[in-house]
Amino acid sequence: MTISVTDVPIRQLMDSIARVMKFKWRRSGEEGKWIYRLDLNYKYLLNKEAKHDLSDQQIEEAKAKKRADGLAEYEKLMNLTEEEKNDLQKTNPYLYLIADTGLGKSLGKFFEEAPAVFDAIANGRMLELESSSLSATAQSSLMALMRDMHSFDQIMLRNDRPELDILRPSKITIEINNSLDPDSPFSMPTYQLGEIRVRYYHGQIDLDLLDPLSKTALATGSMLLDAREQQDDSYEIPEDQLMEIWGASATDRKDEGKPICEPLIEHPDNPDFHEKITLDTESRKLPDLQLAFAKAAKLSIVSDYYGARDSLLGVLREETQIGWVLDLLCDTFNYNWDKQGDIIEFQDRYWYTKRLNLIQESRIEAWREDVRKNGSIGLDGLAQISLLTKGQYEQNVENDEELSRTAAHARDFGNPEILKLYASLRQDQRTAMLSSEGLDFSTLSEEQYALMKPLRKSIGNEILEAANIVSIACKKERGEWTTGDAIIYTFTPKVDGVPTGPEWVLPVPVIKKDDKKQDKGIQKQKPKN
């Protein structure tokens, strides 16, 4: 919490703390020896939990409806007349391009022949399917789809990719909605229904299924249609069109259902808050800004704090009205403010979701201690961090001043999978992985072997089937990285002792003891209640 009060009755202070933190308070003892206790308000939390569950259900229902409506528009493309297709050029240029490249028909045909793929997209699920499991008709539809995906891809990227060279139609892997993987560094945009990735012997080709009814799809279609009509490789997309797409995607994101949050509190104009102040701090951290505000405005404040990224809010160097400063702070950090008696109370509008993502302080402190002692988090600590959900990582690691920099690459593409495998290993297996010979796959349990899926995929099934010994070795060394001094872990897959396939590189920046933040003014606070 952040508290700064002067000449405030203890009862009023306790009321504010309880209100901000959703607690109840009580007093015991005797005159001069009072003991004040704060207890969780379970009734309030249970009510909030019920609202949270309802909100999640409503969000999922809205997403399901959006997918159903969008896929229905794609299905219509299978039987378009020429006149209907030309009408789309004016009403929905994105769908027009899908239809004009033949992608609409081949996509619909493949959905008919491979209903599992359609169901995965319609239900927002991940799916991996080998083409060998499909019927001959479905494999033929897949080939047609890949050719049309390639044609559409050329329009999207506006370059000459090599023609598809598919030697073995039965040796293809179809992956649906990879970005739904909790370990994915990317999340599926709100204006997208799903994604299709087709891996074949010489590479891969991707198709992002935009919601054809979204503002992003309409703006993207207009831009691509204009670019195609230019028929000039040197043509550059006008900046105003790029800004239009950016604005459309921002609007689509804004319209999406978000985690439950408190409604914004509107405030009538208050002459008492017309006085102008200047914040005496260079910091961009919320607690520092709040304390500077309390000092400059000569007001008492009580605030919750569940951690927050440093804001891009510029330092208020000029005199600014108190009310405007309050609104600016709350808009920047997604907070509410309200005046209760003599105290300004700040509450995180997303406090419930953030509280759910909190983990034990003792675990976080152990990682911090590792950084203080060694300058970085060790492999064991990073493996523990890899087991956190995305929300837990953002809340407890990414928002932590001591951990955020040294653990910055733990969730880079591919790294969570490798770290989760390491987390599952016994001590003797970890020792083997860190040796030059590496960890033999044959020593893995069934559960551990399943975690090796990304690594096996990078090597290739054919190579694995022909190999006698497959292993993975981790080399640890200290060196320079783009961010400076770092511990660099390199994970190398080996087939019969020979390095094979891509390596996974995990840099862990080293924080030197004299490498301190240059923030001036008020001292930083610990980012936990």
Short mmCIF file of C-alpha atoms in Angstrom, two decimals:
data_model
loop_
_atom_site.label_atom_id
_atom_site.label_comp_id
_atom_site.label_asym_id
_atom_site.label_seq_id
_atom_site.Cartn_x
_atom_site.Cartn_y
_atom_site.Cartn_z
CA MET A 1 0.00 0.00 0.00
CA THR A 2 0.88 3.66 -0.24
CA ILE A 3 -0.15 5.81 2.72
CA SER A 4 0.61 9.45 3.47
CA VAL A 5 -1.59 11.09 6.12
CA THR A 6 -1.34 14.08 8.42
CA ASP A 7 -3.65 14.92 11.33
CA VAL A 8 -6.24 12.29 10.39
CA PRO A 9 -8.32 10.52 13.07
CA ILE A 10 -7.28 6.88 13.42
CA ARG A 11 -10.84 5.71 12.83
CA GLN A 12 -11.01 7.56 9.52
CA LEU A 13 -7.64 6.13 8.47
CA MET A 14 -8.71 2.57 9.31
CA ASP A 15 -11.95 3.07 7.39
CA SER A 16 -9.98 4.16 4.32
CA ILE A 17 -7.52 1.26 4.53
CA ALA A 18 -10.38 -1.23 4.89
CA ARG A 19 -12.33 0.34 2.03
CA VAL A 20 -9.35 0.42 -0.35
CA MET A 21 -8.13 -3.10 0.48
CA LYS A 22 -11.59 -4.70 0.83
CA PHE A 23 -10.98 -5.56 4.49
CA LYS A 24 -12.90 -5.19 7.72
CA TRP A 25 -11.21 -3.72 10.76
CA ARG A 26 -11.71 -4.09 14.48
CA ARG A 27 -10.15 -2.77 17.64
CA SER A 28 -9.35 -4.57 20.88
CA GLY A 29 -7.40 -3.83 24.03
CA GLU A 30 -7.74 -0.89 26.37
CA GLU A 31 -7.17 2.83 26.48
CA GLY A 32 -3.61 3.61 25.46
CA LYS A 33 -2.98 -0.01 24.36
CA TRP A 34 -5.35 -0.41 21.44
CA ILE A 35 -4.71 -3.17 18.90
CA TYR A 36 -6.10 -2.65 15.39
CA ARG A 37 -6.72 -5.70 13.21
CA LEU A 38 -7.62 -5.97 9.53
CA ASP A 39 -9.46 -9.07 8.25
CA LEU A 40 -10.48 -10.08 4.75
CA ASN A 41 -14.04 -9.18 3.86
CA TYR A 42 -14.98 -12.65 2.62
CA LYS A 43 -18.59 -11.75 1.85
CA TYR A 44 -17.43 -8.94 -0.43
CA LEU A 45 -14.86 -11.16 -2.14
CA LEU A 46 -17.37 -13.97 -2.75
CA ASN A 47 -19.73 -11.49 -4.35
CA LYS A 48 -16.92 -10.18 -6.55
CA GLU A 49 -15.94 -13.74 -7.49
CA ALA A 50 -19.50 -14.45 -8.67
CA LYS A 51 -19.43 -11.29 -10.81
CA HIS A 52 -16.02 -12.28 -12.16
CA ASP A 53 -17.26 -15.73 -13.20
CA LEU A 54 -20.30 -14.17 -14.87
CA SER A 55 -18.09 -11.65 -16.67
CA ASP A 56 -15.80 -14.42 -17.95
CA GLN A 57 -18.82 -16.37 -19.19
CA GLN A 58 -20.20 -13.32 -21.00
CA ILE A 59 -16.82 -12.64 -22.61
CA GLU A 60 -16.54 -16.22 -23.88
CA GLU A 61 -20.11 -16.13 -25.20
CA ALA A 62 -19.35 -12.90 -27.07
CA LYS A 63 -16.19 -14.43 -28.57
CA ALA A 64 -18.09 -17.56 -29.64
CA LYS A 65 -20.75 -15.43 -31.35
CA LYS A 66 -18.10 -13.39 -33.13
CA ARG A 67 -16.40 -16.56 -34.42
CA ALA A 68 -19.72 -18.02 -35.59
CA ASP A 69 -20.74 -14.83 -37.40
CA GLY A 70 -17.32 -14.42 -38.99
CA LEU A 71 -17.04 -18.03 -40.17
CA ALA A 72 -20.53 -17.76 -41.67
CA GLU A 73 -19.24 -14.90 -43.84
CA TYR A 74 -16.31 -17.04 -45.02
CA GLU A 75 -18.68 -19.94 -45.82
CA LYS A 76 -20.72 -17.69 -48.11
CA LEU A 77 -17.67 -17.28 -50.36
CA MET A 78 -17.92 -20.88 -51.59
CA ASN A 79 -20.94 -20.19 -53.80
CA LEU A 80 -20.56 -16.54 -54.77
CA THR A 81 -21.78 -15.39 -58.15
CA GLU A 82 -19.55 -13.03 -60.11
CA GLU A 83 -21.98 -10.19 -59.40
CA GLU A 84 -21.93 -10.89 -55.65
CA LYS A 85 -18.14 -11.00 -55.66
CA ASN A 86 -17.94 -7.63 -57.43
CA ASP A 87 -20.33 -6.15 -54.87
CA LEU A 88 -17.92 -7.22 -52.13
CA GLN A 89 -15.24 -5.06 -53.71
CA LYS A 90 -17.22 -2.05 -52.49
CA THR A 91 -18.79 -3.39 -49.30
CA ASN A 92 -15.98 -5.58 -47.91
CA PRO A 93 -12.70 -5.44 -49.86
CA TYR A 94 -11.08 -7.94 -47.51
CA LEU A 95 -13.65 -10.65 -48.31
CA TYR A 96 -13.40 -9.66 -51.97
CA LEU A 97 -9.67 -10.43 -52.01
CA ILE A 98 -10.26 -13.73 -50.18
CA ALA A 99 -12.80 -14.66 -52.85
CA ASP A 100 -10.85 -13.31 -55.83
CA THR A 101 -7.71 -15.32 -55.00
CA GLY A 102 -9.78 -18.52 -54.76
CA LEU A 103 -9.00 -18.77 -51.06
CA GLY A 104 -12.66 -18.52 -50.11
CA LYS A 105 -13.63 -21.65 -52.04
CA SER A 106 -10.58 -23.73 -51.12
CA LEU A 107 -10.91 -22.76 -47.46
CA GLY A 108 -14.58 -23.72 -47.38
CA LYS A 109 -13.87 -26.99 -49.17
CA PHE A 110 -11.10 -27.90 -46.74
CA PHE A 111 -13.37 -27.11 -43.79
CA GLU A 112 -15.92 -29.54 -45.24
CA GLU A 113 -13.34 -32.31 -45.73
CA ALA A 114 -11.56 -31.70 -42.39
CA PRO A 115 -14.33 -30.82 -39.90
CA ALA A 116 -11.92 -31.09 -36.94
CA VAL A 117 -10.10 -28.01 -38.24
CA PHE A 118 -13.33 -26.05 -38.59
CA ASP A 119 -14.45 -27.10 -35.10
CA ALA A 120 -11.14 -25.98 -33.56
CA ILE A 121 -11.49 -22.50 -35.05
CA ALA A 122 -15.21 -22.26 -34.28
CA ASN A 123 -14.63 -23.22 -30.65
CA GLY A 124 -11.40 -21.27 -30.12
CA ARG A 125 -9.23 -24.34 -29.45
CA MET A 126 -5.71 -25.36 -30.36
CA LEU A 127 -5.26 -28.33 -32.69
CA GLU A 128 -2.38 -30.14 -34.34
CA LEU A 129 -3.18 -32.57 -37.12
CA GLU A 130 -1.00 -34.70 -39.39
CA SER A 131 -2.18 -34.73 -42.99
CA SER A 132 -1.60 -38.49 -43.05
CA SER A 133 -4.68 -38.81 -40.82
CA LEU A 134 -6.86 -37.11 -43.45
CA SER A 135 -8.69 -38.79 -46.28
CA ALA A 136 -7.28 -38.59 -49.80
CA THR A 137 -9.99 -36.06 -50.70
CA ALA A 138 -9.10 -33.91 -47.69
CA GLN A 139 -5.40 -34.07 -48.60
CA SER A 140 -6.28 -32.88 -52.10
CA SER A 141 -8.31 -30.00 -50.60
CA LEU A 142 -5.33 -29.16 -48.39
CA MET A 143 -3.05 -28.87 -51.43
CA ALA A 144 -5.50 -26.48 -53.10
CA LEU A 145 -5.80 -24.46 -49.90
CA MET A 146 -2.02 -24.14 -49.59
CA ARG A 147 -1.71 -22.84 -53.14
CA ASP A 148 -4.39 -20.22 -52.50
CA MET A 149 -2.87 -19.34 -49.12
CA HIS A 150 0.37 -18.74 -50.97
CA SER A 151 -1.35 -16.48 -53.52
CA PHE A 152 -3.04 -14.47 -50.79
CA ASP A 153 0.22 -14.34 -48.85
CA GLN A 154 1.90 -12.67 -51.80
CA ILE A 155 -0.74 -9.94 -51.73
CA MET A 156 -0.36 -9.49 -47.97
CA LEU A 157 3.45 -9.37 -48.02
CA ARG A 158 3.78 -7.87 -51.51
CA ASN A 159 6.86 -9.89 -52.38
CA ASP A 160 7.83 -12.93 -54.43
CA ARG A 161 8.02 -15.93 -52.16
CA PRO A 162 9.29 -19.10 -53.80
CA GLU A 163 6.55 -21.30 -55.22
CA LEU A 164 5.42 -24.13 -52.99
CA ASP A 165 7.32 -27.33 -53.59
CA ILE A 166 5.29 -30.00 -51.85
CA LEU A 167 6.86 -33.36 -52.52
CA ARG A 168 4.94 -35.40 -49.99
CA PRO A 169 1.31 -34.39 -49.40
CA SER A 170 1.03 -36.93 -46.59
CA LYS A 171 3.99 -35.39 -44.69
CA ILE A 172 2.30 -32.16 -43.70
CA THR A 173 1.32 -30.84 -40.27
CA ILE A 174 -1.64 -28.52 -39.75
CA GLU A 175 -1.53 -26.33 -36.62
CA ILE A 176 -4.52 -24.31 -35.50
CA ASN A 177 -4.49 -21.34 -33.09
CA ASN A 178 -0.90 -21.64 -31.82
CA SER A 179 -1.14 -18.23 -30.16
CA LEU A 180 -3.72 -19.64 -27.72
CA ASP A 181 -0.86 -21.57 -26.12
CA PRO A 182 -0.29 -20.08 -22.64
CA ASP A 183 3.46 -20.11 -23.37
CA SER A 184 3.10 -18.20 -26.63
CA PRO A 185 4.78 -14.77 -26.52
CA PHE A 186 1.95 -13.51 -28.70
CA SER A 187 -1.76 -13.39 -28.00
CA MET A 188 -4.46 -13.61 -30.64
CA PRO A 189 -5.78 -10.13 -31.51
CA THR A 190 -9.43 -9.41 -30.85
CA TYR A 191 -10.06 -8.84 -34.57
CA GLN A 192 -8.89 -12.35 -35.48
CA LEU A 193 -11.07 -15.49 -35.55
CA GLY A 194 -8.23 -17.97 -35.69
CA GLU A 195 -5.00 -18.88 -37.41
CA ILE A 196 -3.87 -21.73 -39.63
CA ARG A 197 -0.25 -22.81 -39.97
CA VAL A 198 0.75 -25.52 -42.43
CA ARG A 199 4.21 -27.04 -42.02
CA TYR A 200 5.71 -28.97 -44.90
CA TYR A 201 9.13 -30.34 -45.75
CA HIS A 202 10.58 -27.07 -47.06
CA GLY A 203 9.00 -24.64 -44.65
CA GLN A 204 5.64 -23.33 -43.53
CA ILE A 205 2.85 -21.02 -44.63
CA ASP A 206 0.43 -19.12 -42.39
CA LEU A 207 -3.05 -17.68 -42.69
CA ASP A 208 -4.52 -15.34 -40.09
CA LEU A 209 -8.31 -15.45 -40.34
CA LEU A 210 -9.36 -11.89 -39.64
CA ASP A 211 -12.88 -11.31 -38.43
CA PRO A 212 -14.37 -10.14 -41.77
CA LEU A 213 -16.87 -7.95 -39.90
CA SER A 214 -14.17 -6.12 -37.93
CA LYS A 215 -12.99 -2.60 -38.64
CA THR A 216 -9.45 -3.95 -38.99
CA ALA A 217 -10.44 -6.31 -41.82
CA LEU A 218 -12.23 -3.53 -43.70
CA ALA A 219 -9.27 -1.15 -43.41
CA THR A 220 -6.77 -3.91 -44.30
CA GLY A 221 -8.82 -4.95 -47.33
CA SER A 222 -8.96 -1.39 -48.66
CA MET A 223 -5.21 -1.00 -48.27
CA LEU A 224 -4.40 -4.33 -49.97
CA LEU A 225 -6.81 -3.66 -52.81
CA ASP A 226 -5.22 -0.27 -53.48
CA ALA A 227 -1.75 -1.81 -53.34
CA ARG A 228 -2.68 -4.59 -55.78
CA GLU A 229 -4.17 -2.14 -58.27
CA GLN A 230 -0.89 -0.19 -58.35
CA GLN A 231 0.98 -3.20 -59.82
CA ASP A 232 4.24 -1.53 -58.87
CA ASP A 233 6.79 -3.25 -56.61
CA SER A 234 8.15 0.15 -55.54
CA TYR A 235 4.72 1.31 -54.37
CA GLU A 236 4.73 2.36 -50.73
CA ILE A 237 1.57 2.20 -48.67
CA PRO A 238 0.50 5.74 -47.72
CA GLU A 239 0.98 6.63 -44.09
CA ASP A 240 -2.65 7.66 -43.69
CA GLN A 241 -3.77 4.13 -44.65
CA LEU A 242 -1.40 2.60 -42.12
CA MET A 243 -2.72 4.97 -39.47
CA GLU A 244 -6.28 4.01 -40.44
CA ILE A 245 -5.49 0.32 -39.85
CA TRP A 246 -3.82 1.14 -36.56
CA GLY A 247 -6.86 3.14 -35.46
CA ALA A 248 -9.24 0.38 -36.58
CA SER A 249 -7.34 -2.30 -34.65
CA ALA A 250 -7.26 -0.07 -31.57
CA THR A 251 -11.04 0.36 -31.81
CA ASP A 252 -11.56 -3.39 -32.21
CA ARG A 253 -9.42 -4.03 -29.14
CA LYS A 254 -11.34 -1.44 -27.16
CA ASP A 255 -14.65 -3.11 -28.03
CA GLU A 256 -13.49 -6.49 -26.72
CA GLY A 257 -14.69 -7.76 -23.38
CA LYS A 258 -12.04 -7.16 -20.72
CA PRO A 259 -11.44 -8.74 -17.32
CA ILE A 260 -13.83 -7.48 -14.69
CA CYS A 261 -12.93 -4.01 -13.47
CA GLU A 262 -14.49 -1.36 -11.30
CA PRO A 263 -16.54 1.27 -13.14
CA LEU A 264 -14.87 4.62 -13.61
CA ILE A 265 -15.88 7.14 -10.93
CA GLU A 266 -16.92 10.46 -12.45
CA HIS A 267 -16.32 13.61 -10.41
CA PRO A 268 -18.20 16.92 -10.56
CA ASP A 269 -16.14 20.05 -10.77
CA ASN A 270 -14.71 20.92 -7.35
CA PRO A 271 -13.34 24.44 -6.82
CA ASP A 272 -11.12 23.08 -4.03
CA PHE A 273 -9.17 21.16 -6.68
CA HIS A 274 -8.52 24.18 -8.91
CA GLU A 275 -5.35 25.03 -7.01
CA LYS A 276 -2.23 24.39 -9.09
CA ILE A 277 0.68 22.24 -7.92
CA THR A 278 3.98 20.89 -9.25
CA LEU A 279 5.14 17.33 -8.55
CA ASP A 280 8.65 17.25 -7.11
CA THR A 281 9.83 13.89 -8.49
CA GLU A 282 11.54 12.53 -11.58
CA SER A 283 10.04 9.08 -11.03
CA ARG A 284 7.40 7.53 -13.29
CA LYS A 285 6.31 5.00 -10.67
CA LEU A 286 2.82 5.25 -9.24
CA PRO A 287 3.73 5.22 -5.51
CA ASP A 288 6.35 7.93 -6.04
CA LEU A 289 3.93 10.06 -8.05
CA GLN A 290 1.20 9.62 -5.42
CA LEU A 291 3.51 10.61 -2.58
CA ALA A 292 4.75 13.62 -4.53
CA PHE A 293 1.12 14.58 -5.15
CA ALA A 294 0.25 14.26 -1.45
CA LYS A 295 3.18 16.49 -0.53
CA ALA A 296 2.48 19.14 -3.17
CA ALA A 297 -1.29 19.24 -2.60
CA LYS A 298 -0.96 18.96 1.19
CA LEU A 299 -3.54 16.16 1.13
CA SER A 300 -3.68 12.76 2.82
CA ILE A 301 -3.79 9.68 0.57
CA VAL A 302 -4.40 5.94 0.93
CA SER A 303 -3.86 3.66 -2.05
CA ASP A 304 -3.69 -0.02 -2.88
CA TYR A 305 -0.80 -1.20 -5.04
CA TYR A 306 -0.48 -4.52 -6.83
CA GLY A 307 2.49 -3.53 -8.93
CA ALA A 308 2.42 -1.56 -12.16
CA ARG A 309 4.76 -0.88 -15.04
CA ASP A 310 6.46 2.47 -15.15
CA SER A 311 4.23 4.86 -17.04
CA LEU A 312 5.07 6.92 -20.10
CA LEU A 313 3.59 9.86 -18.23
CA GLY A 314 5.85 12.85 -18.58
CA VAL A 315 6.96 14.57 -15.42
CA LEU A 316 4.56 17.40 -14.55
CA ARG A 317 7.08 20.23 -14.54
CA GLU A 318 4.50 22.99 -14.88
CA GLU A 319 1.87 24.02 -12.38
CA THR A 320 -1.24 21.91 -12.91
CA GLN A 321 -4.63 21.87 -11.21
CA ILE A 322 -5.00 19.26 -8.45
CA GLY A 323 -8.11 17.75 -10.05
CA TRP A 324 -6.39 17.41 -13.40
CA VAL A 325 -3.37 15.69 -11.79
CA LEU A 326 -5.68 13.21 -10.05
CA ASP A 327 -7.49 12.38 -13.29
CA LEU A 328 -4.22 12.06 -15.20
CA LEU A 329 -2.70 9.66 -12.67
CA CYS A 330 -5.82 7.49 -12.65
CA ASP A 331 -6.20 7.48 -16.45
CA THR A 332 -2.55 6.50 -16.83
CA PHE A 333 -2.54 3.66 -14.30
CA ASN A 334 -6.20 2.51 -14.62
CA TYR A 335 -7.12 3.68 -11.13
CA ASN A 336 -10.11 5.33 -9.50
CA TRP A 337 -9.82 8.15 -7.01
CA ASP A 338 -12.40 9.36 -4.54
CA LYS A 339 -12.40 11.78 -1.61
CA GLN A 340 -13.62 10.25 1.62
CA GLY A 341 -13.57 12.73 4.48
CA ASP A 342 -10.07 14.18 4.67
CA ILE A 343 -8.46 11.39 2.61
CA ILE A 344 -8.02 10.87 -1.14
CA GLU A 345 -8.42 7.13 -1.79
CA PHE A 346 -6.89 5.44 -4.85
CA GLN A 347 -8.08 1.99 -5.97
CA ASP A 348 -6.82 -0.12 -8.87
CA ARG A 349 -9.79 -0.72 -11.18
CA TYR A 350 -8.43 -4.20 -11.98
CA TRP A 351 -7.64 -5.08 -8.37
CA TYR A 352 -9.59 -8.35 -8.41
CA THR A 353 -7.76 -9.86 -11.39
CA LYS A 354 -4.43 -8.67 -10.05
CA ARG A 355 -5.11 -10.10 -6.61
CA LEU A 356 -5.93 -13.48 -8.21
CA ASN A 357 -2.54 -13.44 -9.94
CA LEU A 358 -0.51 -12.77 -6.80
CA ILE A 359 1.82 -15.58 -5.67
CA GLN A 360 3.59 -16.14 -2.34
CA GLU A 361 5.91 -13.30 -1.43
CA SER A 362 8.46 -15.86 -0.18
CA ARG A 363 8.90 -17.24 -3.72
CA ILE A 364 9.42 -13.79 -5.17
CA GLU A 365 11.84 -12.85 -2.40
CA ALA A 366 13.92 -15.98 -3.11
CA TRP A 367 14.32 -14.89 -6.74
CA ARG A 368 15.19 -11.35 -5.65
CA GLU A 369 17.81 -12.72 -3.26
CA ASP A 370 19.34 -14.69 -6.15
CA VAL A 371 19.63 -11.45 -8.13
CA ARG A 372 21.13 -9.55 -5.18
CA LYS A 373 23.69 -12.27 -4.54
CA ASN A 374 24.63 -13.30 -8.10
CA GLY A 375 23.43 -10.44 -10.27
CA SER A 376 20.95 -12.67 -12.12
CA ILE A 377 18.37 -15.39 -11.64
CA GLY A 378 19.76 -18.91 -11.91
CA LEU A 379 18.41 -21.60 -14.20
CA ASP A 380 16.48 -23.21 -11.34
CA GLY A 381 14.71 -19.93 -10.58
CA LEU A 382 13.94 -19.31 -14.25
CA ALA A 383 12.47 -22.81 -14.48
CA GLN A 384 10.17 -21.98 -11.57
CA ILE A 385 9.16 -18.73 -13.27
CA SER A 386 8.32 -20.63 -16.47
CA LEU A 387 5.56 -22.46 -14.59
CA LEU A 388 3.70 -19.21 -13.86
CA THR A 389 0.69 -18.29 -15.93
CA LYS A 390 1.00 -15.30 -18.23
CA GLY A 391 -0.98 -13.18 -15.76
CA GLN A 392 1.15 -14.32 -12.82
CA TYR A 393 4.34 -13.55 -14.75
CA GLU A 394 3.18 -10.05 -15.66
CA GLN A 395 1.94 -9.35 -12.15
CA ASN A 396 4.82 -10.74 -10.07
CA VAL A 397 7.90 -10.68 -12.33
CA GLU A 398 7.42 -8.19 -15.13
CA ASN A 399 6.17 -5.53 -12.71
CA ASP A 400 8.95 -6.17 -10.18
CA GLU A 401 11.83 -3.72 -10.31
CA GLU A 402 14.46 -6.27 -9.25
CA LEU A 403 13.28 -9.17 -11.43
CA SER A 404 11.91 -7.65 -14.62
CA ARG A 405 15.23 -7.00 -16.34
CA THR A 406 17.10 -10.21 -15.52
CA ALA A 407 14.06 -12.41 -16.33
CA ALA A 408 13.14 -10.44 -19.44
CA HIS A 409 13.88 -13.28 -21.90
CA ALA A 410 12.32 -16.12 -19.93
CA ARG A 411 9.16 -15.91 -22.02
CA ASP A 412 10.80 -15.27 -25.38
CA PHE A 413 9.73 -17.59 -28.19
CA GLY A 414 10.65 -21.20 -27.37
CA ASN A 415 12.22 -20.49 -23.98
CA PRO A 416 9.19 -21.35 -21.78
CA GLU A 417 9.04 -24.85 -23.28
CA ILE A 418 12.72 -25.52 -22.60
CA LEU A 419 12.49 -24.10 -19.08
CA LYS A 420 9.38 -26.17 -18.31
CA LEU A 421 11.27 -29.28 -19.38
CA TYR A 422 14.16 -28.30 -17.10
CA ALA A 423 11.70 -27.72 -14.24
CA SER A 424 10.40 -31.29 -14.63
CA LEU A 425 13.86 -32.91 -14.41
CA ARG A 426 15.39 -34.67 -11.43
CA GLN A 427 18.70 -33.33 -10.17
CA ASP A 428 20.70 -36.08 -11.93
CA GLN A 429 18.89 -35.29 -15.19
CA ARG A 430 19.67 -31.58 -14.81
CA THR A 431 23.33 -32.45 -14.25
CA ALA A 432 23.29 -34.56 -17.42
CA MET A 433 21.74 -31.74 -19.45
CA LEU A 434 24.49 -29.36 -18.32
CA SER A 435 27.21 -31.83 -19.40
CA SER A 436 28.82 -31.90 -22.86
CA GLU A 437 27.08 -35.19 -23.74
CA GLY A 438 23.68 -33.83 -22.81
CA LEU A 439 20.52 -35.45 -21.49
CA ASP A 440 19.54 -38.64 -23.31
CA PHE A 441 15.88 -38.60 -24.41
CA SER A 442 15.57 -42.27 -23.49
CA THR A 443 15.90 -41.39 -19.78
CA LEU A 444 12.82 -39.18 -19.86
CA SER A 445 9.48 -40.20 -18.43
CA GLU A 446 6.39 -40.11 -20.62
CA GLU A 447 5.35 -36.76 -19.13
CA GLN A 448 8.83 -35.29 -19.63
CA TYR A 449 9.02 -36.59 -23.20
CA ALA A 450 5.75 -34.81 -24.00
CA LEU A 451 7.40 -31.53 -22.97
CA MET A 452 10.04 -32.10 -25.65
CA LYS A 453 7.48 -31.69 -28.43
CA PRO A 454 8.75 -28.29 -29.74
CA LEU A 455 12.32 -29.60 -29.78
CA ARG A 456 11.35 -32.84 -31.53
CA LYS A 457 9.40 -30.83 -34.08
CA SER A 458 12.45 -28.66 -34.84
CA ILE A 459 14.58 -31.74 -35.51
CA GLY A 460 12.03 -33.58 -37.63
CA ASN A 461 10.36 -36.96 -37.18
CA GLU A 462 12.33 -38.63 -39.96
CA ILE A 463 15.67 -37.77 -38.37
CA LEU A 464 14.45 -38.85 -34.94
CA GLU A 465 13.20 -42.20 -36.23
CA ALA A 466 16.57 -42.98 -37.81
CA ALA A 467 18.66 -41.90 -34.79
CA ASN A 468 20.19 -44.15 -32.16
CA ILE A 469 20.70 -41.51 -29.45
CA VAL A 470 18.94 -38.16 -29.22
CA SER A 471 19.97 -35.74 -26.49
CA ILE A 472 19.91 -32.10 -25.48
CA ALA A 473 22.86 -30.29 -23.92
CA CYS A 474 22.93 -26.93 -22.18
CA LYS A 475 26.06 -24.79 -22.24
CA LYS A 476 26.42 -21.95 -19.75
CA GLU A 477 28.79 -19.07 -20.43
CA ARG A 478 29.19 -15.42 -19.57
CA GLY A 479 29.36 -12.92 -22.37
CA GLU A 480 28.01 -9.78 -23.96
CA TRP A 481 24.41 -9.57 -25.12
CA THR A 482 22.52 -6.72 -26.76
CA THR A 483 21.60 -5.44 -23.30
CA GLY A 484 25.13 -5.79 -21.92
CA ASP A 485 26.74 -8.35 -19.62
CA ALA A 486 24.74 -11.60 -19.45
CA ILE A 487 24.75 -15.27 -18.53
CA ILE A 488 23.95 -17.09 -21.78
CA TYR A 489 22.41 -20.56 -21.76
CA THR A 490 22.54 -22.36 -25.12
CA PHE A 491 20.39 -25.48 -25.49
CA THR A 492 21.63 -27.70 -28.32
CA PRO A 493 19.77 -30.80 -29.58
CA LYS A 494 22.08 -33.62 -30.68
CA VAL A 495 21.45 -36.68 -32.83
CA ASP A 496 24.03 -39.43 -32.34
CA GLY A 497 26.33 -36.85 -30.76
CA VAL A 498 26.07 -34.37 -33.64
CA PRO A 499 24.36 -30.98 -33.11
CA THR A 500 21.16 -31.04 -35.16
CA GLY A 501 18.45 -28.46 -35.73
CA PRO A 502 18.17 -24.96 -34.25
CA GLU A 503 19.59 -24.03 -30.88
CA TRP A 504 17.65 -22.28 -28.12
CA VAL A 505 19.52 -19.30 -26.69
CA LEU A 506 18.41 -17.87 -23.34
CA PRO A 507 20.27 -14.71 -22.27
CA VAL A 508 19.96 -13.68 -18.63
CA PRO A 509 21.15 -10.08 -18.12
CA VAL A 510 23.50 -9.60 -15.17
CA ILE A 511 22.61 -6.69 -12.90
CA LYS A 512 25.75 -5.15 -11.46
CA LYS A 513 25.66 -3.85 -7.90
CA ASP A 514 26.49 -0.33 -9.02
CA ASP A 515 23.93 -0.48 -11.85
CA LYS A 516 21.19 1.48 -10.10
CA LYS A 517 18.22 3.35 -11.37
CA GLN A 518 18.72 7.06 -11.83
CA ASP A 519 15.33 7.97 -10.41
CA LYS A 520 15.55 11.00 -8.18
CA GLY A 521 13.23 12.27 -5.53
CA ILE A 522 11.15 9.98 -3.35
CA GLN A 523 12.55 6.58 -2.47
CA LYS A 524 11.04 3.57 -4.24
CA GLN A 525 8.67 1.29 -2.40
CA LYS A 526 8.40 -2.47 -2.44
CA PRO A 527 5.85 -3.47 -5.09
CA LYS A 528 3.70 -5.62 -2.82
CA ASN A 529 1.11 -4.90 -0.17
#
